[in-house]
């Protein structure tokens, strides 16, 4: 599989690389319902399966403790972007509830 960066809340290439090269991302579907994630930032990638040609978007979200969560859920990506748009001018921490 190959990946191509689509967008990121991080400006530093080093921060982006820390997320995209990590092998320790927790699948969001394995996170218990109701668990709260103290949002820090995200990276969205387009993933291509070289064998099948299938492409899909995947998002990596890092919390303030350094845990990385991954999902390809389009509804999660849309909801996160809506939350970030709403909170754009707010300095309060963003807490995501699974």
PDB file of C-alpha atoms in Angstrom:
ATOM      1  CA  UNK A   1       0.000   0.000   0.000  1.00  0.00           C
ATOM      2  CA  UNK A   2       1.135   3.511  -0.712  1.00  0.00           C
ATOM      3  CA  UNK A   3      -0.007   6.753   0.879  1.00  0.00           C
ATOM      4  CA  UNK A   4      -0.234  10.336  -0.316  1.00  0.00           C
ATOM      5  CA  UNK A   5      -0.739  13.287   2.042  1.00  0.00           C
ATOM      6  CA  UNK A   6      -3.994  15.124   1.405  1.00  0.00           C
ATOM      7  CA  UNK A   7      -4.137  17.551   4.332  1.00  0.00           C
ATOM      8  CA  UNK A   8      -2.954  18.054   7.867  1.00  0.00           C
ATOM      9  CA  UNK A   9      -3.513  20.312  10.847  1.00  0.00           C
ATOM     10  CA  UNK A  10       0.247  20.133  11.454  1.00  0.00           C
ATOM     11  CA  UNK A  11       2.585  22.513   9.676  1.00  0.00           C
ATOM     12  CA  UNK A  12       5.803  20.716  10.558  1.00  0.00           C
ATOM     13  CA  UNK A  13       6.855  17.938   8.185  1.00  0.00           C
ATOM     14  CA  UNK A  14       8.428  16.240  11.203  1.00  0.00           C
ATOM     15  CA  UNK A  15       5.069  16.149  13.042  1.00  0.00           C
ATOM     16  CA  UNK A  16       3.347  14.796   9.935  1.00  0.00           C
ATOM     17  CA  UNK A  17       6.017  12.109   9.532  1.00  0.00           C
ATOM     18  CA  UNK A  18       5.616  11.053  13.167  1.00  0.00           C
ATOM     19  CA  UNK A  19       1.991  10.220  12.487  1.00  0.00           C
ATOM     20  CA  UNK A  20       2.281   8.757   9.015  1.00  0.00           C
ATOM     21  CA  UNK A  21       5.223   6.489   9.829  1.00  0.00           C
ATOM     22  CA  UNK A  22       3.894   5.211  13.144  1.00  0.00           C
ATOM     23  CA  UNK A  23       3.002   1.534  13.361  1.00  0.00           C
ATOM     24  CA  UNK A  24       1.179   1.965  16.652  1.00  0.00           C
ATOM     25  CA  UNK A  25      -2.067   3.632  15.546  1.00  0.00           C
ATOM     26  CA  UNK A  26      -5.143   2.337  17.369  1.00  0.00           C
ATOM     27  CA  UNK A  27      -8.089   1.584  15.065  1.00  0.00           C
ATOM     28  CA  UNK A  28     -10.918   3.906  16.105  1.00  0.00           C
ATOM     29  CA  UNK A  29     -13.391   1.017  15.858  1.00  0.00           C
ATOM     30  CA  UNK A  30     -11.536  -0.672  18.758  1.00  0.00           C
ATOM     31  CA  UNK A  31     -11.981   2.344  21.046  1.00  0.00           C
ATOM     32  CA  UNK A  32     -14.833   1.829  23.546  1.00  0.00           C
ATOM     33  CA  UNK A  33     -17.996   3.888  23.027  1.00  0.00           C
ATOM     34  CA  UNK A  34     -17.998   6.988  25.179  1.00  0.00           C
ATOM     35  CA  UNK A  35     -14.208   7.217  25.494  1.00  0.00           C
ATOM     36  CA  UNK A  36     -12.962  10.781  25.253  1.00  0.00           C
ATOM     37  CA  UNK A  37      -9.977  11.782  23.131  1.00  0.00           C
ATOM     38  CA  UNK A  38      -8.185  15.045  23.923  1.00  0.00           C
ATOM     39  CA  UNK A  39      -7.647  16.178  20.318  1.00  0.00           C
ATOM     40  CA  UNK A  40      -4.250  17.541  19.295  1.00  0.00           C
ATOM     41  CA  UNK A  41      -4.152  17.242  15.490  1.00  0.00           C
ATOM     42  CA  UNK A  42      -4.734  15.133  12.388  1.00  0.00           C
ATOM     43  CA  UNK A  43      -3.366  13.957   9.064  1.00  0.00           C
ATOM     44  CA  UNK A  44      -5.527  12.774   6.155  1.00  0.00           C
ATOM     45  CA  UNK A  45      -3.948  10.476   3.577  1.00  0.00           C
ATOM     46  CA  UNK A  46      -5.111   8.823   0.381  1.00  0.00           C
ATOM     47  CA  UNK A  47      -4.196   5.148   0.597  1.00  0.00           C
ATOM     48  CA  UNK A  48      -3.808   3.046  -2.554  1.00  0.00           C
ATOM     49  CA  UNK A  49      -3.749  -0.736  -2.549  1.00  0.00           C
ATOM     50  CA  UNK A  50      -1.266  -1.486  -5.331  1.00  0.00           C
ATOM     51  CA  UNK A  51      -2.660  -4.988  -5.878  1.00  0.00           C
ATOM     52  CA  UNK A  52      -6.292  -3.998  -6.397  1.00  0.00           C
ATOM     53  CA  UNK A  53      -5.993  -0.319  -7.308  1.00  0.00           C
ATOM     54  CA  UNK A  54      -8.527   0.522  -4.579  1.00  0.00           C
ATOM     55  CA  UNK A  55      -8.087   3.988  -3.066  1.00  0.00           C
ATOM     56  CA  UNK A  56      -9.579   5.422   0.101  1.00  0.00           C
ATOM     57  CA  UNK A  57      -8.949   8.240   2.533  1.00  0.00           C
ATOM     58  CA  UNK A  58      -7.647   7.500   6.014  1.00  0.00           C
ATOM     59  CA  UNK A  59      -7.327   9.901   8.936  1.00  0.00           C
ATOM     60  CA  UNK A  60      -4.812   9.714  11.758  1.00  0.00           C
ATOM     61  CA  UNK A  61      -5.730  11.676  14.887  1.00  0.00           C
ATOM     62  CA  UNK A  62      -3.253  12.253  17.711  1.00  0.00           C
ATOM     63  CA  UNK A  63      -4.372  13.048  21.226  1.00  0.00           C
ATOM     64  CA  UNK A  64      -2.517  15.249  23.696  1.00  0.00           C
ATOM     65  CA  UNK A  65      -0.970  12.154  25.296  1.00  0.00           C
ATOM     66  CA  UNK A  66       0.602  11.077  21.986  1.00  0.00           C
ATOM     67  CA  UNK A  67      -1.793   8.212  21.200  1.00  0.00           C
ATOM     68  CA  UNK A  68      -2.626   7.951  17.503  1.00  0.00           C
ATOM     69  CA  UNK A  69      -6.046   6.780  16.293  1.00  0.00           C
ATOM     70  CA  UNK A  70      -6.816   5.722  12.718  1.00  0.00           C
ATOM     71  CA  UNK A  71      -9.996   5.319  10.713  1.00  0.00           C
ATOM     72  CA  UNK A  72     -11.185   5.432   7.138  1.00  0.00           C
ATOM     73  CA  UNK A  73     -14.687   6.477   8.203  1.00  0.00           C
ATOM     74  CA  UNK A  74     -15.858   9.270   5.913  1.00  0.00           C
ATOM     75  CA  UNK A  75     -18.495  10.307   8.465  1.00  0.00           C
ATOM     76  CA  UNK A  76     -15.811  10.682  11.161  1.00  0.00           C
ATOM     77  CA  UNK A  77     -13.674  12.810   8.828  1.00  0.00           C
ATOM     78  CA  UNK A  78     -16.670  15.044   7.997  1.00  0.00           C
ATOM     79  CA  UNK A  79     -17.685  15.368  11.657  1.00  0.00           C
ATOM     80  CA  UNK A  80     -14.149  16.256  12.761  1.00  0.00           C
ATOM     81  CA  UNK A  81     -13.862  18.941  10.078  1.00  0.00           C
ATOM     82  CA  UNK A  82     -17.221  20.408  11.174  1.00  0.00           C
ATOM     83  CA  UNK A  83     -16.075  20.465  14.815  1.00  0.00           C
ATOM     84  CA  UNK A  84     -12.799  22.141  13.858  1.00  0.00           C
ATOM     85  CA  UNK A  85     -14.645  24.761  11.783  1.00  0.00           C
ATOM     86  CA  UNK A  86     -16.981  25.538  14.680  1.00  0.00           C
ATOM     87  CA  UNK A  87     -14.109  25.749  17.189  1.00  0.00           C
ATOM     88  CA  UNK A  88     -11.665  27.590  14.911  1.00  0.00           C
ATOM     89  CA  UNK A  89     -11.683  30.809  16.964  1.00  0.00           C
ATOM     90  CA  UNK A  90     -11.852  29.054  20.327  1.00  0.00           C
ATOM     91  CA  UNK A  91      -8.712  28.418  22.375  1.00  0.00           C
ATOM     92  CA  UNK A  92     -10.357  25.804  24.592  1.00  0.00           C
ATOM     93  CA  UNK A  93      -9.191  22.193  24.186  1.00  0.00           C
ATOM     94  CA  UNK A  94     -11.238  19.996  21.861  1.00  0.00           C
ATOM     95  CA  UNK A  95     -12.513  16.755  23.339  1.00  0.00           C
ATOM     96  CA  UNK A  96     -13.851  14.089  20.970  1.00  0.00           C
ATOM     97  CA  UNK A  97     -16.205  11.460  22.348  1.00  0.00           C
ATOM     98  CA  UNK A  98     -16.235   8.162  20.464  1.00  0.00           C
TER      99      UNK A  98
END
